[in-house]
Short mmCIF file of N, CA, C and O in Angstrom, two decimals:
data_model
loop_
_atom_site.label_atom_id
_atom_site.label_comp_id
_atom_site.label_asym_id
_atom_site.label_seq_id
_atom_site.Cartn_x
_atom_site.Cartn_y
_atom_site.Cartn_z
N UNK A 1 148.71 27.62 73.63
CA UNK A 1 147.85 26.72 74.38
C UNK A 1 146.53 27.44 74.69
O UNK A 1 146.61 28.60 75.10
N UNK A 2 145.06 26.76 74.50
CA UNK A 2 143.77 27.46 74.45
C UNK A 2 143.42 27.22 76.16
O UNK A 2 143.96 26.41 76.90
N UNK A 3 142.49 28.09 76.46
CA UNK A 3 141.98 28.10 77.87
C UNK A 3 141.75 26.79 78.54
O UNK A 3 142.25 26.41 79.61
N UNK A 4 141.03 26.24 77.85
CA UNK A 4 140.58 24.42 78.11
C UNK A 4 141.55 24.09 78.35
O UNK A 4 141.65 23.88 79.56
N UNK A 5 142.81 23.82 77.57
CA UNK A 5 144.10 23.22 77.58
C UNK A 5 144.87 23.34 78.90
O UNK A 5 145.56 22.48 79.45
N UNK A 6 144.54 24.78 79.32
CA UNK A 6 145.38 25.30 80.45
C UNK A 6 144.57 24.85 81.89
O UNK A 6 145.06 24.63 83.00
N UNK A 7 143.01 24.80 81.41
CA UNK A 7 142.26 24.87 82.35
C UNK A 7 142.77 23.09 82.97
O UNK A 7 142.97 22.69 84.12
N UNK A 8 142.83 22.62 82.10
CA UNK A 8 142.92 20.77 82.10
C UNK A 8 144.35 20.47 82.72
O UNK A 8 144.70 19.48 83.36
N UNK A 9 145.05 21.51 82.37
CA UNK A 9 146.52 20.87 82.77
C UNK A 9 146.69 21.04 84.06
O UNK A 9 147.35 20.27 84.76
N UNK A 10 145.96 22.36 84.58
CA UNK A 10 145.93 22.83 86.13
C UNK A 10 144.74 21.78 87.00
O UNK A 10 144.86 21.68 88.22
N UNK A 11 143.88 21.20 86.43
CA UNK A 11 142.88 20.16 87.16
C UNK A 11 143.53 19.35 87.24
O UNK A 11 143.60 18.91 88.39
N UNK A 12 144.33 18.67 86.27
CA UNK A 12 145.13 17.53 86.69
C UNK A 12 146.33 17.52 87.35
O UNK A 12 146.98 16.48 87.43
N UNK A 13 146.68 18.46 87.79
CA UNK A 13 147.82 18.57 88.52
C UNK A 13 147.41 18.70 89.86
O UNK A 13 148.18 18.16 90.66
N UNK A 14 146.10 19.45 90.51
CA UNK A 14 145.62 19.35 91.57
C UNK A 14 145.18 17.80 91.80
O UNK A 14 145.65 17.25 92.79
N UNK A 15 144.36 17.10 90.98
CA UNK A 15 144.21 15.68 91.27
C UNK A 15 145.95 15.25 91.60
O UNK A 15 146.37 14.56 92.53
N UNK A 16 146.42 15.64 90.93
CA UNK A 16 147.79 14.77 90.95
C UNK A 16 148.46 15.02 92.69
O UNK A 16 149.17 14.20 93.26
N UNK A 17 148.00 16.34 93.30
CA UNK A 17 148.91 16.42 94.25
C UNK A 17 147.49 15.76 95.65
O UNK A 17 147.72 15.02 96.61
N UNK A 18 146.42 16.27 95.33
CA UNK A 18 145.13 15.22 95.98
C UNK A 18 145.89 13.78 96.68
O UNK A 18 146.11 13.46 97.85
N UNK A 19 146.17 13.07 95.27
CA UNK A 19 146.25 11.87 95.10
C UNK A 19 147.54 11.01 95.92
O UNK A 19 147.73 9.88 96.38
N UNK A 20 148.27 12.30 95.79
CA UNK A 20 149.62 12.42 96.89
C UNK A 20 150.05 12.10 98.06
O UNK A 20 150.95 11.37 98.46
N UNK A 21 148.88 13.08 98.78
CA UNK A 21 148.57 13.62 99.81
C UNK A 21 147.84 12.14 100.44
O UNK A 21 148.21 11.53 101.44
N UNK A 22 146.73 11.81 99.56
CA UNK A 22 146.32 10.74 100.11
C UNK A 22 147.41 9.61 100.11
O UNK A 22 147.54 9.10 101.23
N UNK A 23 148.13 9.14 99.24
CA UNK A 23 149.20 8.18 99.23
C UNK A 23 150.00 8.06 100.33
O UNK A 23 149.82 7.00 100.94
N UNK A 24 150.90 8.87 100.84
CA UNK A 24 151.36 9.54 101.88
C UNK A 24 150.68 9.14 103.16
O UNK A 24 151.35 8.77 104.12
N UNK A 25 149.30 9.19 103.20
CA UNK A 25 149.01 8.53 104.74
C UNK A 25 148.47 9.77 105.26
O UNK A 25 147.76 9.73 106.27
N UNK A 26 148.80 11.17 104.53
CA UNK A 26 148.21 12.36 105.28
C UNK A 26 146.85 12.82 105.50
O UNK A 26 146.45 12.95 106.66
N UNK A 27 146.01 13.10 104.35
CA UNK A 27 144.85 13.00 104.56
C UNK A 27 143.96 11.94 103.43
O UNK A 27 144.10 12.06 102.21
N UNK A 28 143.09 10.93 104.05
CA UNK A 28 142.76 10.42 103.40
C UNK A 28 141.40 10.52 102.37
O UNK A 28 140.89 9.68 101.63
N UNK A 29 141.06 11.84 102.65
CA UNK A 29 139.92 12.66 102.31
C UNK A 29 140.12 13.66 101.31
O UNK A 29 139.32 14.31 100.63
N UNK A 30 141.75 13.64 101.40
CA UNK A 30 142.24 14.90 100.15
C UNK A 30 141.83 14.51 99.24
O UNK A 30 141.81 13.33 98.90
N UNK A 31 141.27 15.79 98.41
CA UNK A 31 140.76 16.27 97.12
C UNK A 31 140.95 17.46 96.20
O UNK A 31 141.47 18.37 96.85
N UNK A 32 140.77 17.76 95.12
CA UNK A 32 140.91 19.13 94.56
C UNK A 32 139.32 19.39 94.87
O UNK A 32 138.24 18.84 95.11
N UNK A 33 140.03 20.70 94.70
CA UNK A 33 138.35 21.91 95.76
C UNK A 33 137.62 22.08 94.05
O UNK A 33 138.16 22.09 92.94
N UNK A 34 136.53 22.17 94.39
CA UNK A 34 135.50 22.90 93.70
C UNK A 34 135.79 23.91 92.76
O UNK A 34 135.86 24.88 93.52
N UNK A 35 136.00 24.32 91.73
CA UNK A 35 136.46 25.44 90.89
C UNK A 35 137.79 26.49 91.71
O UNK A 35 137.96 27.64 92.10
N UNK A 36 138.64 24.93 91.61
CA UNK A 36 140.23 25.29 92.12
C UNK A 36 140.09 26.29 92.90
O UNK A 36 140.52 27.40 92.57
N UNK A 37 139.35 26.04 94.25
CA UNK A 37 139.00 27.27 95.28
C UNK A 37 138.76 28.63 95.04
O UNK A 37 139.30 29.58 95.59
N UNK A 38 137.88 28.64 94.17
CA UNK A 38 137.18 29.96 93.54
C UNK A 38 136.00 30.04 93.74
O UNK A 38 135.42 30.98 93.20
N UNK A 39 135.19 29.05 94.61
CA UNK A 39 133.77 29.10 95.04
C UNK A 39 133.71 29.77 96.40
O UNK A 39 134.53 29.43 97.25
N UNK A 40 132.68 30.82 96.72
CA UNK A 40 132.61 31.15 97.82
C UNK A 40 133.18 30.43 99.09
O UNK A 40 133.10 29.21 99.00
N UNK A 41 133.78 30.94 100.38
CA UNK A 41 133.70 30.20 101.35
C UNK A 41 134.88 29.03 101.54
O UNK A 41 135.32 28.58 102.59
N UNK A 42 135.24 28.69 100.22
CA UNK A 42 136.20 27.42 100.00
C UNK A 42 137.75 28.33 99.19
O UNK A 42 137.85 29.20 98.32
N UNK A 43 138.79 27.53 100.08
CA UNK A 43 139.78 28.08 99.90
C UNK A 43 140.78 27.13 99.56
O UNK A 43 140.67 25.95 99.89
N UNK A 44 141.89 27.64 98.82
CA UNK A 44 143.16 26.98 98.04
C UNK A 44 142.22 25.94 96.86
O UNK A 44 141.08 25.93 96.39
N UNK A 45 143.36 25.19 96.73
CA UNK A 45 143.22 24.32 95.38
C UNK A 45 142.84 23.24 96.04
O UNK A 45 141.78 22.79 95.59
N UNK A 46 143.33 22.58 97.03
CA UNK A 46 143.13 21.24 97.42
C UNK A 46 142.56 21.54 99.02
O UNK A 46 142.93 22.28 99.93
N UNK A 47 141.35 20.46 98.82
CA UNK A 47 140.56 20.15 99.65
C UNK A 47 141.44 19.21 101.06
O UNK A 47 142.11 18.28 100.61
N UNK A 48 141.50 19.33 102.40
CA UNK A 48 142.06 18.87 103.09
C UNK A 48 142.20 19.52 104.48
O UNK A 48 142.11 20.69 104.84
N UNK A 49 142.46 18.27 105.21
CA UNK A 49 142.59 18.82 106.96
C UNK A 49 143.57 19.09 107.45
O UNK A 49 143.76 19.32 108.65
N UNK A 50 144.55 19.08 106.32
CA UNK A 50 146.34 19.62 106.70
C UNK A 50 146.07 21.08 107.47
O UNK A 50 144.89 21.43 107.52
N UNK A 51 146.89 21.80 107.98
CA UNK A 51 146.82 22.72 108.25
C UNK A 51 147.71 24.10 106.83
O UNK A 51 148.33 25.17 106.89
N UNK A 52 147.44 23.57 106.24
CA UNK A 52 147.83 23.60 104.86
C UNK A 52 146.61 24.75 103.73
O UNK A 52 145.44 24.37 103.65
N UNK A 53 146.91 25.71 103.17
CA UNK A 53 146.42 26.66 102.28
C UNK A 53 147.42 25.96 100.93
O UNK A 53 148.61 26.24 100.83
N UNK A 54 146.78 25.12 100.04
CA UNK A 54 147.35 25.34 98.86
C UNK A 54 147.30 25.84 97.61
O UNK A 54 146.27 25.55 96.99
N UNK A 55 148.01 26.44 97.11
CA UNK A 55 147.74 27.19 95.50
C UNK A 55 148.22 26.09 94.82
O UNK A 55 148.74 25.28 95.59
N UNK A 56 148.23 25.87 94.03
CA UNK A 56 148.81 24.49 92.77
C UNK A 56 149.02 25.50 91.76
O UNK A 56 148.40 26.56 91.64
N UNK A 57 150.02 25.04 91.01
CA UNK A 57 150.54 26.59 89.86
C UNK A 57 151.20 24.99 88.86
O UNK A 57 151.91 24.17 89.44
N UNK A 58 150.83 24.81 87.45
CA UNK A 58 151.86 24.26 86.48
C UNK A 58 151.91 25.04 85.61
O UNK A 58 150.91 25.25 84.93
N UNK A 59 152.76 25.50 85.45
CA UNK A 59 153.76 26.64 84.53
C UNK A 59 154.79 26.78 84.05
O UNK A 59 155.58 26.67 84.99
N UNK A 60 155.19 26.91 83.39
CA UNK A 60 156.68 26.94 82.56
C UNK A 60 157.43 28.03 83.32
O UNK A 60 158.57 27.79 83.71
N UNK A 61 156.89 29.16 83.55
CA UNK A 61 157.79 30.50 84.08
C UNK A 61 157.00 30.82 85.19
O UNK A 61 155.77 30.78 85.23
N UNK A 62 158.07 31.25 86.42
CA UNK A 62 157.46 31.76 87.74
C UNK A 62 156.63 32.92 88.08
O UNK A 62 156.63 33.92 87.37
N UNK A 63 156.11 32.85 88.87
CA UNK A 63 155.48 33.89 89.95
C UNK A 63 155.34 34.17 91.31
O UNK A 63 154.39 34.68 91.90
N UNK A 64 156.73 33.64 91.85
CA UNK A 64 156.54 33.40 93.26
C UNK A 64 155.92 34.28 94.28
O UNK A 64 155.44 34.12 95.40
N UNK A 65 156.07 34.96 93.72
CA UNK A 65 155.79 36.45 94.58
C UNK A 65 154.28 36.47 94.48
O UNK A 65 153.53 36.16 95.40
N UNK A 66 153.91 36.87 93.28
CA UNK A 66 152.54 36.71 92.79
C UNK A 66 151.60 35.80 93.56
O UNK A 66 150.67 36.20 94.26
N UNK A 67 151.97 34.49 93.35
CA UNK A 67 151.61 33.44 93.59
C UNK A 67 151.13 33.56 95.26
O UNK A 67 150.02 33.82 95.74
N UNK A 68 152.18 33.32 95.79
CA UNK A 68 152.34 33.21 97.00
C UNK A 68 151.09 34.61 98.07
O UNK A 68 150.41 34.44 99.08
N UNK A 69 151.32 35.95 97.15
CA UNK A 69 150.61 36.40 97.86
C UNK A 69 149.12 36.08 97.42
O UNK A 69 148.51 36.40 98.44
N UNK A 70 148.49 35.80 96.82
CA UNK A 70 147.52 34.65 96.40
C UNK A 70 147.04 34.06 97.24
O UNK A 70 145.92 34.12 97.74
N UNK A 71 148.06 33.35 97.48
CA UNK A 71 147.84 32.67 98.68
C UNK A 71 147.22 32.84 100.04
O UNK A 71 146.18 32.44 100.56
N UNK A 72 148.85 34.04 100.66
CA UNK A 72 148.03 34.43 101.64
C UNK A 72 147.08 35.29 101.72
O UNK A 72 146.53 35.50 102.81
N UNK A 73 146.81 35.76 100.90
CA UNK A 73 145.78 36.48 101.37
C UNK A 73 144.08 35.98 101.20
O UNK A 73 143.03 36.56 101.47
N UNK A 74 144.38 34.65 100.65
CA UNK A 74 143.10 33.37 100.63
C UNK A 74 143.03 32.42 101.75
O UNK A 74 142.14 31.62 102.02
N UNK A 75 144.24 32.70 102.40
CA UNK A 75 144.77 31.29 103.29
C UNK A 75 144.00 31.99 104.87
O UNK A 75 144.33 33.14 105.16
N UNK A 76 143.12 31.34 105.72
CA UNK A 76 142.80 31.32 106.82
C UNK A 76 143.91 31.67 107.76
O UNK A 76 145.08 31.67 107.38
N UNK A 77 143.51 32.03 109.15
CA UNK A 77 144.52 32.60 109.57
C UNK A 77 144.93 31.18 110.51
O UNK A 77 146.02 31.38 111.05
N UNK A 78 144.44 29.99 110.82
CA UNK A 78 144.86 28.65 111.10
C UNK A 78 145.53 27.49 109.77
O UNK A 78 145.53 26.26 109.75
N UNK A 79 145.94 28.26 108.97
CA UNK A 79 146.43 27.63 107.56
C UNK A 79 148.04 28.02 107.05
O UNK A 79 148.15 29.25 107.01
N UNK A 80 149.08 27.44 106.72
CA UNK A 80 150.30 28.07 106.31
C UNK A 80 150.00 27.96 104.70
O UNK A 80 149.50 26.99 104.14
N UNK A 81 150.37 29.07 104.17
CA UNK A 81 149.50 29.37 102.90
C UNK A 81 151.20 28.80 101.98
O UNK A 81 152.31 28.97 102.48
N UNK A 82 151.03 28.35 101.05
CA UNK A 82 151.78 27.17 100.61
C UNK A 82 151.99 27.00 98.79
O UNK A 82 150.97 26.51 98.31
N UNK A 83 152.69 27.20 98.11
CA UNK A 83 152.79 27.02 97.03
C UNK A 83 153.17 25.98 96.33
O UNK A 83 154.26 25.49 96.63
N UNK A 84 152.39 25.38 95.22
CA UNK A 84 152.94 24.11 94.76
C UNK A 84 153.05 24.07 93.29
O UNK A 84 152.05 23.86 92.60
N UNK A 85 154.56 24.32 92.64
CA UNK A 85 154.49 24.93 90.99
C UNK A 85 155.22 23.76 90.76
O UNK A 85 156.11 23.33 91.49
N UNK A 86 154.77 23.16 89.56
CA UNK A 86 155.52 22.26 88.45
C UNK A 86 155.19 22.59 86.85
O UNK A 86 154.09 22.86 86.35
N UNK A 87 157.06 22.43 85.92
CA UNK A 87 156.49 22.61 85.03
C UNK A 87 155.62 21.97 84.16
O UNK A 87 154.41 21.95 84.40
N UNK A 88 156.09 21.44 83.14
CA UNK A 88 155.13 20.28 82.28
C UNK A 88 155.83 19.12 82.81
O UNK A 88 155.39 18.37 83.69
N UNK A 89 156.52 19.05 82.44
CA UNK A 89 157.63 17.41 82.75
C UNK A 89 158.68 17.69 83.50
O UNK A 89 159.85 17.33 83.45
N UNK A 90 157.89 18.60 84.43
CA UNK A 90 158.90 18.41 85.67
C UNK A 90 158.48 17.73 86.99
O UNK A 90 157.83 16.68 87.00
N UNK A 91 158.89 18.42 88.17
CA UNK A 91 158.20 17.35 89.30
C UNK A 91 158.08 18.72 90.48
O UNK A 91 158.70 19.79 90.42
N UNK A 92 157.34 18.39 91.26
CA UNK A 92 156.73 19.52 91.78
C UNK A 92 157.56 20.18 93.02
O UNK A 92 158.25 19.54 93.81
N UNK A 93 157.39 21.36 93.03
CA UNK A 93 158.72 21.60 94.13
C UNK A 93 157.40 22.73 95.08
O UNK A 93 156.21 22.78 94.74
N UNK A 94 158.03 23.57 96.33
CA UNK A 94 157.03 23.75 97.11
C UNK A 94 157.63 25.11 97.44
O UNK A 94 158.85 25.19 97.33
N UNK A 95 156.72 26.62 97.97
CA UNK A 95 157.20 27.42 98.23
C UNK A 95 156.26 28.18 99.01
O UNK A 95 155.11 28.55 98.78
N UNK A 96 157.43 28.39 100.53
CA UNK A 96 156.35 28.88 101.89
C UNK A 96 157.43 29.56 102.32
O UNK A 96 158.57 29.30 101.95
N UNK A 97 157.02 30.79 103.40
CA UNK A 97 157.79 31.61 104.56
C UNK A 97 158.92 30.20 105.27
O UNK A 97 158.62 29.12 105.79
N UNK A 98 160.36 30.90 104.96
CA UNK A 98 160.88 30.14 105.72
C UNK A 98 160.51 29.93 107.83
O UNK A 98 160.73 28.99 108.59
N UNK A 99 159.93 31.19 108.06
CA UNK A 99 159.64 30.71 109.56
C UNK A 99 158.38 29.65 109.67
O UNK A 99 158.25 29.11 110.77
N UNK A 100 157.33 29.25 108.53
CA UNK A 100 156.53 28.26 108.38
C UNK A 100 157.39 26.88 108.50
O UNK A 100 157.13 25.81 109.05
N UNK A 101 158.45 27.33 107.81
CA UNK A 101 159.63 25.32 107.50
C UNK A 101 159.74 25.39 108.46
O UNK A 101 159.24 24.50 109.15
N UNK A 102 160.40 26.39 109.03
CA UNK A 102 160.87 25.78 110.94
C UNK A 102 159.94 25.29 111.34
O UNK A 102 159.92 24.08 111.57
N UNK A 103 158.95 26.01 111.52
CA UNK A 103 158.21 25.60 112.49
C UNK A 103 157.30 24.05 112.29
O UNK A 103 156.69 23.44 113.17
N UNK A 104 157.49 23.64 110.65
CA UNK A 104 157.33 21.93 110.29
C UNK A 104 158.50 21.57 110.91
O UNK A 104 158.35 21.04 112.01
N UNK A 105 159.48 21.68 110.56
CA UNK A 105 160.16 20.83 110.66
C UNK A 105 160.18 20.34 112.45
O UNK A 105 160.13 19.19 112.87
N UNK A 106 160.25 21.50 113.19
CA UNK A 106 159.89 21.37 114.72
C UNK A 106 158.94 20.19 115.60
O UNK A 106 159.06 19.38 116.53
N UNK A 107 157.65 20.84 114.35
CA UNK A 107 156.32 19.33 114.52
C UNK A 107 156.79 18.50 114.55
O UNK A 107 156.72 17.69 115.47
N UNK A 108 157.78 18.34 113.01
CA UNK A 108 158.00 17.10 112.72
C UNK A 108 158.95 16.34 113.76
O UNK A 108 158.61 15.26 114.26
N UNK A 109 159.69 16.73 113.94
CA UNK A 109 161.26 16.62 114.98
C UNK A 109 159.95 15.91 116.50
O UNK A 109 159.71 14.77 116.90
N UNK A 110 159.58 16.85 116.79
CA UNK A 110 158.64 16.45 118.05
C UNK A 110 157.71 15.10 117.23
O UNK A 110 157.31 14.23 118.00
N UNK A 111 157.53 15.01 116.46
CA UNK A 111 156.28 14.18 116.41
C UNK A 111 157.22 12.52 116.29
O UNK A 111 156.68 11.42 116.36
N UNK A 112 158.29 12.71 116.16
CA UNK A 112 159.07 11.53 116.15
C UNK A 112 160.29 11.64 115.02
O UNK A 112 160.94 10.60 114.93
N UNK A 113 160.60 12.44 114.37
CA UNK A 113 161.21 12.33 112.86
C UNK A 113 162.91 12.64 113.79
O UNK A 113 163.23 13.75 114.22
N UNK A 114 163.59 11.68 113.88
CA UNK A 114 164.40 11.72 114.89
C UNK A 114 165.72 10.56 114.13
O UNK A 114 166.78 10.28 114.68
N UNK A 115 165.31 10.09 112.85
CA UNK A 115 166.15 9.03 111.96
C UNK A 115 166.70 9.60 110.48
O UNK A 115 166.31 10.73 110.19
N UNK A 116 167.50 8.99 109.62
CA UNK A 116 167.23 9.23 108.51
C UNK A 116 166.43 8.61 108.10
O UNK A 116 166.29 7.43 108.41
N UNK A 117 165.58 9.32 107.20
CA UNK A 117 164.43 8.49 106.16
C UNK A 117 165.15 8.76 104.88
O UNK A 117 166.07 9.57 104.79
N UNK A 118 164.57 7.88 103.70
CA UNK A 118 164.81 8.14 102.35
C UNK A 118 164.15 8.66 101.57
O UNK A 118 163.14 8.20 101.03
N UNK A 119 164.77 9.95 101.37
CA UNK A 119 164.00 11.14 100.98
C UNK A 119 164.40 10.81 99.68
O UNK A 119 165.47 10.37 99.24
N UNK A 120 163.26 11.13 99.12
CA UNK A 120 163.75 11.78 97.51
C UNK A 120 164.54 12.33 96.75
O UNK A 120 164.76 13.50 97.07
N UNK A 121 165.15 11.93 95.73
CA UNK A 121 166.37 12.46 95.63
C UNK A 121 166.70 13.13 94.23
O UNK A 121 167.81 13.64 94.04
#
């Protein structure tokens, strides 16, 4: 696969999780950043008021480690720095410090999430 190829598959996968994000109800302003947050000043892949640092990774083989420290060490110190890898035809799965999940899931619990919902399955 040539640079372009790779470069294209990773733009559209940030639109893809953008597009998400906005679907969802979360931010309705989400976007992919500017040269996949490689421009001065601007950080992660996707543009947004989450409290959220994201890397976007589509790849066939991992780097969690890699990845992740990527992350944090791009991610603001008001940001949970956040990984988001899918392969080609797969579907996107997510990878953060488990004391970050607690502490969503906590928000979440407080913010009302108190039912079952129908999660994805």
């Amino acid at each position: 696969m040539n640079k372009h190829t790779k470069r294209k598959k990773g733009n559209d996968f940030e639109k893809e999780l953008s597009s998400d994000i906005r679907a969802a109800g979360l931010d309705p302003k989400a976007r992919r950043m500017v040269l996949s947050g490689g421009a001065f000043g601007l950080e992660g892949d996707i543009f947004t008021s989450l409290p959220i640092h994201f890397e976007a990774k589509r790849h066939e083989t991992t780097k969690f480690k890699q990845w992740y420290a990527q992350a944090q060490s791009s991610a603001s110190q008001t940001k949970i720095p956040v990984v988001v890898w899918k392969e080609n035809d797969g579907i996107p799965f997510v990878f953060f410090e488990w004391q970050n999940f607690l502490a969503l899931l906590l928000y979440a619990i407080k913010g009302g999430l108190t039912e079952r919902l129908p999660f994805h399955k």
